[in-house]
Short mmCIF file of C-alpha atoms (C1' of nucleotides) in Angstrom, two decimals:
data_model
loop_
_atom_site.label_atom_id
_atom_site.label_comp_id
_atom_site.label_asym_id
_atom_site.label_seq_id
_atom_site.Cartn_x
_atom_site.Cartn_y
_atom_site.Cartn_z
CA UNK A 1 65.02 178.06 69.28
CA UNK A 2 68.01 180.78 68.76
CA UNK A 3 66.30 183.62 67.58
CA UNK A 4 67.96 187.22 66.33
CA UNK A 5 66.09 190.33 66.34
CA UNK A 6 67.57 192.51 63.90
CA UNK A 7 65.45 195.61 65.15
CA UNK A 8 66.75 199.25 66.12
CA UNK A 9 64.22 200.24 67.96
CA UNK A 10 65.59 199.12 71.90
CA UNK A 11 62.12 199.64 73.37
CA UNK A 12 60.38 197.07 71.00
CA UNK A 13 63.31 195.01 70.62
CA UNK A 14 64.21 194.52 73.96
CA UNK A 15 59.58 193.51 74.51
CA UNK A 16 60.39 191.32 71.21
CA UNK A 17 63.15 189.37 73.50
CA UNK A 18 61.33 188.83 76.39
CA UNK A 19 58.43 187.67 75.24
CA UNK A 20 59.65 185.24 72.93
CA UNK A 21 62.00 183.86 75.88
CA UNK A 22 59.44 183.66 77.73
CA UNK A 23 57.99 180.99 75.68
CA UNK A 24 61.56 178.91 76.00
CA UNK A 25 63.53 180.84 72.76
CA UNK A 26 67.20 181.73 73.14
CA UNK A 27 67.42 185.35 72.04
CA UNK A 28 69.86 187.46 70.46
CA UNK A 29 69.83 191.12 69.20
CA UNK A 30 71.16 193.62 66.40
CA UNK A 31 70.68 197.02 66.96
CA UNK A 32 71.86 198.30 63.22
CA UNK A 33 72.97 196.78 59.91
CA UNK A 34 76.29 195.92 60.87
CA UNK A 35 76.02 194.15 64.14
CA UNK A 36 73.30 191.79 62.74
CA UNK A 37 75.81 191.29 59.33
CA UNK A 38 78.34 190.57 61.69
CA UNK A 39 76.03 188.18 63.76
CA UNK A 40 74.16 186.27 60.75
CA UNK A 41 77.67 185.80 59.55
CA UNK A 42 78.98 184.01 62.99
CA UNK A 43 76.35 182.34 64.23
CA UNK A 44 73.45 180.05 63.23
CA UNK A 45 70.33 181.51 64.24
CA UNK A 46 66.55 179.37 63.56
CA UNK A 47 64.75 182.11 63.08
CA UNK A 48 65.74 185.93 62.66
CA UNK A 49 63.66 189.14 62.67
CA UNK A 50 64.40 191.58 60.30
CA UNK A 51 63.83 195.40 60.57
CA UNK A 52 63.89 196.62 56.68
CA UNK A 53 64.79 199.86 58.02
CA UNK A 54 68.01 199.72 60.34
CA UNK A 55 69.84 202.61 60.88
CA UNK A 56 73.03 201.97 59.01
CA UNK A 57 71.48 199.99 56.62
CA UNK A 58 68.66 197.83 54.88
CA UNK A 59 67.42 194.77 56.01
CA UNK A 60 66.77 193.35 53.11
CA UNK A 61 70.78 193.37 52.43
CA UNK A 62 71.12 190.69 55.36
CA UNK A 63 68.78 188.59 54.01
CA UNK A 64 70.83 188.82 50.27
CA UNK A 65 73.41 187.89 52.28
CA UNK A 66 71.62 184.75 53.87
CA UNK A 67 70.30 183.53 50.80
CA UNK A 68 73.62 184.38 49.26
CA UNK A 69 75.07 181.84 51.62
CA UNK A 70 72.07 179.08 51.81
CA UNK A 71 71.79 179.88 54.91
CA UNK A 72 68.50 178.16 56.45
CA UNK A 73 67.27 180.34 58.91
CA UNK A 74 63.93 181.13 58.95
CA UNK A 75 63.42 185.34 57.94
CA UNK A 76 60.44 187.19 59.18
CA UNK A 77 60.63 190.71 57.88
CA UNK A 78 59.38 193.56 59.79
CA UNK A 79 58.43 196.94 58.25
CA UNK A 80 57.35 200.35 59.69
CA UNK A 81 54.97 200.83 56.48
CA UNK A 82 52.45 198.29 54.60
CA UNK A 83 54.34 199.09 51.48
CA UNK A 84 53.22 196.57 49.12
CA UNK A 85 57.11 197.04 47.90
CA UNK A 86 58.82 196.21 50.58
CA UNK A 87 56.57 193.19 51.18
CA UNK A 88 57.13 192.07 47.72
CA UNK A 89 60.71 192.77 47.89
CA UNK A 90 61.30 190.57 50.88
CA UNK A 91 59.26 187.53 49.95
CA UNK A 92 60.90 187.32 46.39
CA UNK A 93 64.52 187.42 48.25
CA UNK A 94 63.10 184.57 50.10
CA UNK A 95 61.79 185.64 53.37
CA UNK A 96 59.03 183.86 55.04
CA UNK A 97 56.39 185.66 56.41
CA UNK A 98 56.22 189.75 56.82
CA UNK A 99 54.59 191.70 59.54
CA UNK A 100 53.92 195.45 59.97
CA UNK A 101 54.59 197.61 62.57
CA UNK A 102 52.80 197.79 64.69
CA UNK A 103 51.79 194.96 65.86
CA UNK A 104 50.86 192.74 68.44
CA UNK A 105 53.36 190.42 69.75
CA UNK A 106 50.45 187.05 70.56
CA UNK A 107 50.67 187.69 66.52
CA UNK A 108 54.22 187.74 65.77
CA UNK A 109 54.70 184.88 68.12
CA UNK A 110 51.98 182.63 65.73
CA UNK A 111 53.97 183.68 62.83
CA UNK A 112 56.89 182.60 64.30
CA UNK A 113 55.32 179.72 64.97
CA UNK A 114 53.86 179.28 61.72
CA UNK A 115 57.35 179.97 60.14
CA UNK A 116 59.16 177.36 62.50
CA UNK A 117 56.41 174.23 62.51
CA UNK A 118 56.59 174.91 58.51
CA UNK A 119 59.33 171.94 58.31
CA UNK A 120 63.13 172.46 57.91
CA UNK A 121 63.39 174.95 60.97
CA UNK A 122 61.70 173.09 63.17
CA UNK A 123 63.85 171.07 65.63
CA UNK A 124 65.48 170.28 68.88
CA UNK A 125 64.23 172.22 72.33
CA UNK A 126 67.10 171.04 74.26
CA UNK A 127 70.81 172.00 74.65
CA UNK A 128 73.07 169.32 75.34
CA UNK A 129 76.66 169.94 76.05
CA UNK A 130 78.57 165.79 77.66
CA UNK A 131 76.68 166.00 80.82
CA UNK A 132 74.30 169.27 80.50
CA UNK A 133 70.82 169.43 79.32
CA UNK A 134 69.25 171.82 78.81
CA UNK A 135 65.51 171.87 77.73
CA UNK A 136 64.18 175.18 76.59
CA UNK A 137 60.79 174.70 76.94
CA UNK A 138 60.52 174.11 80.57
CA UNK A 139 63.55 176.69 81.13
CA UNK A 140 65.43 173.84 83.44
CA UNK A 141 69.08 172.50 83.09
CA UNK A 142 69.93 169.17 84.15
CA UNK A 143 73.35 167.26 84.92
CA UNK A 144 73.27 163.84 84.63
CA UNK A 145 69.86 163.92 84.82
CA UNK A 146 69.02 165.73 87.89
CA UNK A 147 67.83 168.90 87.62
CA UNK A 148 69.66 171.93 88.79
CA UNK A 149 67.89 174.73 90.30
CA UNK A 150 68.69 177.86 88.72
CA UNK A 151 67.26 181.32 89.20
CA UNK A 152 65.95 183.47 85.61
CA UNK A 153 70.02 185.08 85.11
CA UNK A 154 71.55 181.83 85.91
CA UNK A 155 69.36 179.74 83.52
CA UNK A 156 69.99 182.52 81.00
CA UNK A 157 73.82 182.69 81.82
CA UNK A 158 74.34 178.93 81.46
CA UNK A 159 72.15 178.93 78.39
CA UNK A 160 74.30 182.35 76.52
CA UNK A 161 77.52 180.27 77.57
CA UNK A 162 76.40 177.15 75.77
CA UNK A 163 75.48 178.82 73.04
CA UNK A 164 78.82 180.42 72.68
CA UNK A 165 81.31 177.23 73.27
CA UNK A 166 84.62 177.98 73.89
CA UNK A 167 84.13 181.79 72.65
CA UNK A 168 85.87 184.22 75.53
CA UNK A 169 82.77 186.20 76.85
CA UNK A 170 83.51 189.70 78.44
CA UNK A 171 81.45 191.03 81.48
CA UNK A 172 80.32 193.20 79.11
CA UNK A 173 79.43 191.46 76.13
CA UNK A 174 77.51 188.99 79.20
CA UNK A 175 75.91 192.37 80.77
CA UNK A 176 74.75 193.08 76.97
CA UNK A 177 73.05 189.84 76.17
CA UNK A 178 71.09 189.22 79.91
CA UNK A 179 70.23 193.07 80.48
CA UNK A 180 70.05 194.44 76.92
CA UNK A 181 71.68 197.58 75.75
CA UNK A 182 70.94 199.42 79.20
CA UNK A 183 73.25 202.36 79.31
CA UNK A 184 72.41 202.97 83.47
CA UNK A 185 74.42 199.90 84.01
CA UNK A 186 77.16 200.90 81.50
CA UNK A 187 79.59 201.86 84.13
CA UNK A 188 80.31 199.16 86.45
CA UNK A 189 79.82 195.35 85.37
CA UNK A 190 80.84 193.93 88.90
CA UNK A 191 77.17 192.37 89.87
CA UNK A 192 78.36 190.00 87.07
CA UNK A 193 80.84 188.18 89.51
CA UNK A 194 78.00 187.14 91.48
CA UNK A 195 75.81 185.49 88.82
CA UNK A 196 78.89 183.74 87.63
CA UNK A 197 79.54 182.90 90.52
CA UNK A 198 76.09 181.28 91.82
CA UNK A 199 76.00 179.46 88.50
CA UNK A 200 79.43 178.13 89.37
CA UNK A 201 78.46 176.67 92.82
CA UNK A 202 75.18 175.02 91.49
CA UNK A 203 77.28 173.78 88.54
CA UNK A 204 80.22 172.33 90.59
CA UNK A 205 78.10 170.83 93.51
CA UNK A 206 76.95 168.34 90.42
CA UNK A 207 80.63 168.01 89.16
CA UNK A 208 80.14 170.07 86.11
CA UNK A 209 83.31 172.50 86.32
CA UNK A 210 83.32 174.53 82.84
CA UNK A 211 83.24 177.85 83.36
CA UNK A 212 86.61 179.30 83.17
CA UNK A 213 87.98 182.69 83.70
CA UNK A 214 90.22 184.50 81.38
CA UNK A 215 91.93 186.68 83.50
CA UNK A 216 91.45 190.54 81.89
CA UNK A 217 89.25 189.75 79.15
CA UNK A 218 86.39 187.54 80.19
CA UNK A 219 84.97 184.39 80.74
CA UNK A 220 84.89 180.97 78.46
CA UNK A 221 83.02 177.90 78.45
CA UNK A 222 85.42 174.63 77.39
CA UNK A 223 85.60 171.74 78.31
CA UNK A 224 89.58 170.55 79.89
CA UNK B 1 36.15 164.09 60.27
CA UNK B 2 33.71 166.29 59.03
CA UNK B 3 34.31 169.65 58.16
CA UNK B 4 31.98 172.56 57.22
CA UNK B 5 34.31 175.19 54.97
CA UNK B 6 32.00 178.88 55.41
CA UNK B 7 33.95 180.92 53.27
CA UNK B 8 32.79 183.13 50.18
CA UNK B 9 35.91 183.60 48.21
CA UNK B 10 35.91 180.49 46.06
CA UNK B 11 39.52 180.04 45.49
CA UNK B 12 40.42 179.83 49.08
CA UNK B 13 37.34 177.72 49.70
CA UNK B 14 38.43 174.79 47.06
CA UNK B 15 42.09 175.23 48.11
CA UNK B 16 41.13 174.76 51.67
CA UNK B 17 38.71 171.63 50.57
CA UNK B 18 41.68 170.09 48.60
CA UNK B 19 44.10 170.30 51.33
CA UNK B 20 41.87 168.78 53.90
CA UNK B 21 40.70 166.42 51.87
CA UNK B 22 44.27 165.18 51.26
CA UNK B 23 44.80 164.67 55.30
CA UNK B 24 41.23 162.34 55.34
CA UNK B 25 38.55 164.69 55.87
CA UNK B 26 35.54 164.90 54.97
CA UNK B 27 34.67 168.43 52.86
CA UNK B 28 31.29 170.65 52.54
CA UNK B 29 31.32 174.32 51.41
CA UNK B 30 29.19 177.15 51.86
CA UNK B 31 29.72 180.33 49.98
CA UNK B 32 27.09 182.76 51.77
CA UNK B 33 25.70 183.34 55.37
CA UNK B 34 22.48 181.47 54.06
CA UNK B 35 24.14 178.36 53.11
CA UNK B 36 26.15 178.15 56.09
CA UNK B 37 22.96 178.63 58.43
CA UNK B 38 20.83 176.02 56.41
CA UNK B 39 24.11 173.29 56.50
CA UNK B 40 24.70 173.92 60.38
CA UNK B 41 21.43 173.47 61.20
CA UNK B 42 20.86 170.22 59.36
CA UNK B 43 24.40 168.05 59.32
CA UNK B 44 26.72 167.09 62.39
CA UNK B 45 30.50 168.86 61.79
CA UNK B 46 32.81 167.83 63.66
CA UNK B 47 34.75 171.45 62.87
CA UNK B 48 33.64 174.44 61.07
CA UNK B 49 35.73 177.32 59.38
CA UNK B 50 34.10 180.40 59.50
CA UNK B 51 34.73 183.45 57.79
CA UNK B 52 33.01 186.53 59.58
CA UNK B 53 32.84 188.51 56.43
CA UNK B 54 30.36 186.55 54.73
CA UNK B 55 28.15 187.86 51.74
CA UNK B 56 24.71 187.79 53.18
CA UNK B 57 25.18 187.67 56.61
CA UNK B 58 28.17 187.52 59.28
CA UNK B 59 29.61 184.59 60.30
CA UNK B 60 29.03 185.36 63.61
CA UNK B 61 25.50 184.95 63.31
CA UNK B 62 26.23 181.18 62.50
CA UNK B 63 28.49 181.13 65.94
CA UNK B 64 25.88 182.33 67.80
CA UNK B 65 23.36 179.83 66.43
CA UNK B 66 25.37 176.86 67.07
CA UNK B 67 26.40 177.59 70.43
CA UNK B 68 22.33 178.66 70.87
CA UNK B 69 21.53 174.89 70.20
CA UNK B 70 24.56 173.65 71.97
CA UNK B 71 26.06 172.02 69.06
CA UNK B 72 29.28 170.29 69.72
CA UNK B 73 31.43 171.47 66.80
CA UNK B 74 35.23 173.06 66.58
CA UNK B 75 34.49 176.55 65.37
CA UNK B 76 37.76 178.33 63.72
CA UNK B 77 37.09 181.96 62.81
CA UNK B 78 38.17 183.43 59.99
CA UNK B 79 39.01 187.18 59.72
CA UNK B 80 40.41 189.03 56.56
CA UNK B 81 41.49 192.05 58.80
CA UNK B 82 42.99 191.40 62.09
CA UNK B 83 40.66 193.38 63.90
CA UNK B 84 41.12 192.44 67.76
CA UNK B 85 37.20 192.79 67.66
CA UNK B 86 36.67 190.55 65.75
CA UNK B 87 38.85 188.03 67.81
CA UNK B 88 37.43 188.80 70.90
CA UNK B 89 33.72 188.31 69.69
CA UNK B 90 34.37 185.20 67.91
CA UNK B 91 36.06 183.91 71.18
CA UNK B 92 33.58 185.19 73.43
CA UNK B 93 30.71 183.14 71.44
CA UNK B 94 32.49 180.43 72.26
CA UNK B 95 34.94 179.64 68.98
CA UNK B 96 38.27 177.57 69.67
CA UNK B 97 40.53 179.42 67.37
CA UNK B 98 40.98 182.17 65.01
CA UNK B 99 42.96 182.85 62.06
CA UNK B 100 43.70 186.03 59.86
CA UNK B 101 44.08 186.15 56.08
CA UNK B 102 46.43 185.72 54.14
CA UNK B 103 47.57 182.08 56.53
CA UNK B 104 49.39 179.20 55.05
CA UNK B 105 47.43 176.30 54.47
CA UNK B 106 49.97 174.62 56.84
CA UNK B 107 49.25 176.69 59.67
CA UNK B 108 45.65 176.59 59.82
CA UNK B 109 46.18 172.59 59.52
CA UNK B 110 47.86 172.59 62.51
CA UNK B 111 44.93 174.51 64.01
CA UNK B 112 42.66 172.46 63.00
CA UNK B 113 44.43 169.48 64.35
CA UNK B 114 44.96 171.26 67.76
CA UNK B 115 41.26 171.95 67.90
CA UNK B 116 40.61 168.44 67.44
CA UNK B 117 42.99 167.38 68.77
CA UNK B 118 41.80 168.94 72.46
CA UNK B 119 39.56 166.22 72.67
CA UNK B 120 36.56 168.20 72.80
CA UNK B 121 35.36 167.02 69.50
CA UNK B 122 35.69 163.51 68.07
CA UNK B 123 38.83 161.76 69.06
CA UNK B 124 39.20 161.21 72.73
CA UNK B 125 37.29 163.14 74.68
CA UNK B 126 39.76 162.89 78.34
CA UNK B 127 42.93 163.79 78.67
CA UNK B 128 44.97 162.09 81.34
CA UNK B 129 48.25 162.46 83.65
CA UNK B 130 48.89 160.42 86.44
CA UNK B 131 45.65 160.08 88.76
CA UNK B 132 43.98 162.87 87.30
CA UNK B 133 41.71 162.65 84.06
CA UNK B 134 39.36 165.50 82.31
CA UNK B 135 36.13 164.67 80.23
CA UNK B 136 36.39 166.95 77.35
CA UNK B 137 32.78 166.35 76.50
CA UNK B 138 31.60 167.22 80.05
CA UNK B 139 34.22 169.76 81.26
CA UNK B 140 35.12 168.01 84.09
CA UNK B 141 38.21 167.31 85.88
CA UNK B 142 38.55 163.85 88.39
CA UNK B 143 41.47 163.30 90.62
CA UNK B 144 41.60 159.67 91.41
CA UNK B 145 37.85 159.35 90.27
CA UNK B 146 36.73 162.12 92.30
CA UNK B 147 34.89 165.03 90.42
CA UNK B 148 36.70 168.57 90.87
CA UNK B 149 34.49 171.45 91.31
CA UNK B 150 35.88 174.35 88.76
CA UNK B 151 35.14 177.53 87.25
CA UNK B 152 35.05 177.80 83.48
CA UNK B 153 38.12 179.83 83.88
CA UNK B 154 40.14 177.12 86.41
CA UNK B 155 38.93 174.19 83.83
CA UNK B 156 40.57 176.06 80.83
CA UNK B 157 43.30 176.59 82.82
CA UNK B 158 44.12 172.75 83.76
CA UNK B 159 43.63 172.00 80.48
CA UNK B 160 46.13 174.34 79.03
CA UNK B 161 48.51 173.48 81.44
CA UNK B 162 47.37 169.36 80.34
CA UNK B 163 48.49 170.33 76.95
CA UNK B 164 51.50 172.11 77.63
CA UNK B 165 52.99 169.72 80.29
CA UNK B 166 56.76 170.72 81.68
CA UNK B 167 56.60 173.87 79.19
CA UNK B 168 56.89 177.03 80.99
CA UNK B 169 54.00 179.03 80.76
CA UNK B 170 54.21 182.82 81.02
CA UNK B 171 50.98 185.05 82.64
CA UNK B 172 51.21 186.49 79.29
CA UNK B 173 50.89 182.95 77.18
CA UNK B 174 48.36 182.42 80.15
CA UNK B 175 46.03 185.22 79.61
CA UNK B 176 46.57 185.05 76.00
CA UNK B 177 45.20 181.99 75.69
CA UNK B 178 42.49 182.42 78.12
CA UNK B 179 41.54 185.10 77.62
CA UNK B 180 42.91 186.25 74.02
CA UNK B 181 45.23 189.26 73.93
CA UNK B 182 44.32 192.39 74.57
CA UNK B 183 46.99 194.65 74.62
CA UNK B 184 45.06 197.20 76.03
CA UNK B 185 45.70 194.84 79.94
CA UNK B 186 48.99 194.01 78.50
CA UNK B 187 50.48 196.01 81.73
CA UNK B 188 48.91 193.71 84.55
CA UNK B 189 48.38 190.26 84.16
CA UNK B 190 47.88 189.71 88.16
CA UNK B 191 44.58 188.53 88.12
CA UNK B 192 46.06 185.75 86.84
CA UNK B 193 47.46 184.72 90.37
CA UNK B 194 43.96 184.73 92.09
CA UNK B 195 43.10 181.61 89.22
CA UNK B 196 46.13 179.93 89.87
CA UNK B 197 45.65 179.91 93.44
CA UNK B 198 41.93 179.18 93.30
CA UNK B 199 42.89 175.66 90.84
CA UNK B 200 45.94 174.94 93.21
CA UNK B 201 43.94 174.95 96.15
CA UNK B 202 41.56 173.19 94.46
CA UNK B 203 43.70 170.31 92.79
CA UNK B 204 45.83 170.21 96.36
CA UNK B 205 43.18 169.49 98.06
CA UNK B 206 42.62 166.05 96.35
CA UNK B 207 46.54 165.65 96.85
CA UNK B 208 47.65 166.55 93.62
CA UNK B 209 50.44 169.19 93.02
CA UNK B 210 51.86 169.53 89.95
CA UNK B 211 51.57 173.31 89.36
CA UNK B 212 55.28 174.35 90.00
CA UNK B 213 56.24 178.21 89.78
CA UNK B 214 59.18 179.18 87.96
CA UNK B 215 59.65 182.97 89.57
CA UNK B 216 60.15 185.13 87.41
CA UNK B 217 59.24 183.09 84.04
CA UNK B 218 55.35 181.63 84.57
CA UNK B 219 54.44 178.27 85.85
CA UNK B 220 55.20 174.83 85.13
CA UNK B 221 52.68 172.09 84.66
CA UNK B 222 55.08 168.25 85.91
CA UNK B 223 55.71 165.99 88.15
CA UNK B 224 58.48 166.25 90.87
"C1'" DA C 1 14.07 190.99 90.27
"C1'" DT C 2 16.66 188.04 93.24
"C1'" DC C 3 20.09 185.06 94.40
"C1'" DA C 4 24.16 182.33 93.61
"C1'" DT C 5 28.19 181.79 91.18
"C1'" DT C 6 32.15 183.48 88.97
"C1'" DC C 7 35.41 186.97 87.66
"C1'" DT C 8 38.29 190.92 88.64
"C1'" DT C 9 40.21 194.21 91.67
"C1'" DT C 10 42.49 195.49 95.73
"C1'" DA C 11 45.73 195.39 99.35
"C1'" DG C 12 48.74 193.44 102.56
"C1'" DA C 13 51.78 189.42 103.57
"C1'" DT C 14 55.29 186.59 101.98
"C1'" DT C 15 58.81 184.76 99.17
"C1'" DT C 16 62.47 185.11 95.98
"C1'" DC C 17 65.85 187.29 93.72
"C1'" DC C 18 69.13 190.93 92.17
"C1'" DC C 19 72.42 194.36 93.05
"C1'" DT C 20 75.49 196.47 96.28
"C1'" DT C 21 78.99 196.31 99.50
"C1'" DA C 22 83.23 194.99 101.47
"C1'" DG C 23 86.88 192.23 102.46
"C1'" DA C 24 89.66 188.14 100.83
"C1'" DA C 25 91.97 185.81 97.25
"C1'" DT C 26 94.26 185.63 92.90
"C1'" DC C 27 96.75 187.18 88.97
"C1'" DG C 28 100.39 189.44 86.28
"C1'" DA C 29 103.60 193.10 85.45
"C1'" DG C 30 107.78 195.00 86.98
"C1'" DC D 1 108.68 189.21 95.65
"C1'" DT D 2 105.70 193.34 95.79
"C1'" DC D 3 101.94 195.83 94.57
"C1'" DG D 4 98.03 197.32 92.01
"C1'" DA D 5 94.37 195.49 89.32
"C1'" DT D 6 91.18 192.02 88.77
"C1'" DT D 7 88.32 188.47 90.36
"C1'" DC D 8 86.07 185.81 94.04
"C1'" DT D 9 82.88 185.12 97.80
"C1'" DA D 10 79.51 185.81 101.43
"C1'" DA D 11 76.00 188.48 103.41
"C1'" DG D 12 72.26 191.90 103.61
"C1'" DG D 13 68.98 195.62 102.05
"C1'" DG D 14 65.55 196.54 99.24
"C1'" DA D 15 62.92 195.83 95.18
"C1'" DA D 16 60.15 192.90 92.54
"C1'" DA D 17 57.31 188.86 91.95
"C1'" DT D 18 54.10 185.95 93.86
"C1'" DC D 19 50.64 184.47 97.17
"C1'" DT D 20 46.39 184.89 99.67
"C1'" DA D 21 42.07 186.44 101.39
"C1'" DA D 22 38.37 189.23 100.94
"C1'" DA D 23 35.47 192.62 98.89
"C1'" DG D 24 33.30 194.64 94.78
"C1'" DA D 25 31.59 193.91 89.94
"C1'" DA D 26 29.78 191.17 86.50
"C1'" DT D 27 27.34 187.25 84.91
"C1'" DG D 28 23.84 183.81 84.68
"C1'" DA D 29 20.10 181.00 86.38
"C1'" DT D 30 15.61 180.73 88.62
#
DNA sequence: ATCATTCTTTAGATTTCCCTTAGAATCGAG
DNA sequence: CTCGATTCTAAGGGAAATCTAAAGAATGAT
């Protein structure tokens, strides 16, 4: 599942992430209003996670937006408060669960569940891109059948970049997505050759050659 | 199947009946701690739904009672707060899944089929991959006929990783699941390793290896 | 109460992986 | 073509994750 966490809190976002990939979901975050208008807008997520209270803006706007757009993403809403208003607010725009902060993460994981099982959300584990599968649940990628043996960053590399088809990915757009927003890092991006280029040998020594570099502004994943 | 419905608030008890009763079942209420006791004691369930705020008594009391005269049925507890007390004392007596109000009538239908569905009660009572098969009824593993000798804690744990085959399961689904989730551990799961070890060993010994490691992510329940 | 079994903790060994480094190769502007 | 910037590649140190055995704590049966 391709989840966003719309959440602007980077401690509990980036513990929202890796639990749920932990459990085989494809994760994506927002840290304020904009980014996840931006990212609602451009991609299509299964599920997102909505923080009513983002710092340049409500929540509850993004999911106008969604419904706006019959979108079909699943909406969880999160809230700092147990406002009975808020709640209210964000079931009658047509989210589908709510949660309050804080919580426990076993129990935002069975709402997720709950939320995703619930029909029209529910859906494909696997990633398949001509000769690459990818099934989510066990975490392993396969080309033409045989299973490739990938370590955590290159399963989560190969996973980002078929998500993102034929989109030019910068290191540091890449560096944002597998290591969160984690300003220590912020200067140098280099360690990124290396995973690309592991996940290049194990892809190529199974004749799966898709990773190309755009010299100066990134990496894509296409197809000749 | 036959399913006991202990819950006082009257609304939720019928909608809970008519729901079920849709699906096949087989519907009796109680609406007080009395009621309940007197039913359990005198009819076979096959699952029970127990709410631990009951008028005249808790719910609990019933759990205890059952699993006093080693009765056989599904327990689900059901909690109007989510109190992690609660939880954990409804687990520890020995119930096989929990719920917190308000829950979709879909979601606790999908419990209840998972509870059944384990085998324990009605339905099959083994569960089977390749030469190794578990007797729900007696909680016990064979391997090629042969009887494995395991803890209460390395039985669970085959037969979570039985149910979740080639799904990658974190120490933190793991102990969740085992041994419900109690953030107050959430920062060392480690103990985990010693029951991993202790099953592998175990299920090795009769030649079967099928608990992979993904470093990094959990474990793996497949064949090679 | 005693004993056996099971669970958790502890600690050291081992494995695996990630990031750094450094030199080679490649690219593109001039 | 030349040169600086960017990317590639291989190898190694060190950190983190996992494994394993064994001892202490809890549990349950007799």
């Amino acid at each position: 599942m391709k989840i966003l966490i719309a959440e602007d809190e980077i401690d509990l976002q980036q513990s929202i992430a890796t639990y749920l990939e932990r459990d085989g979901n494809v994760c994506e975050v927002a840290s304020d209003y904009n980014d996840a208008a931006y990212k609602v807008d451009l991609y299509e997520y299964d599920l997102i996670l909505l923080d009513v209270n983002l710092v340049t803006g409500s929540g509850l706007d993004v999911l106008k937006k969604l419904k706006k757009d019959k979108r079909d993403a699943g909406v969880i809403i999160i809230s700092a408060n147990s406002s009975l208003d808020d709640k209210l607010d964000g079931l009658d725009l047509g989210a589908d669960d709510y949660i309050t902060k804080p919580f426990h993460l076993a129990e935002l994981n069975s709402r997720i569940k709950a939320v995703l099982r619930r029909g029209k959300y529910g859906g494909d584990d696997t990633i398949t891109f001509n000769e690459i599968m990818v099934d989510t649940k066990s975490r392993t990628a396969y080309i033409n059948g045989r299973a490739l043996s990938l370590t955590r960053k290159e399963y989560d590399l190969l996973v980002f970049f078929l998500t993102n088809q034929g989109r030019v990915l910068s290191k540091e757009i890449i560096a944002e997505h597998l290591w969160g927003d984690n300003s220590d890092l912020a200067d140098n991006f280099d360690f990124i050759y290396v995973h690309i280029n592991n996940l290049r040998k194990k892809m190529t020594a199974e004749g799966a050659k898709y990773i190309k570099t755009a010299y100066g502004s990134g990496y894509k994943f296409i197809a000749d």
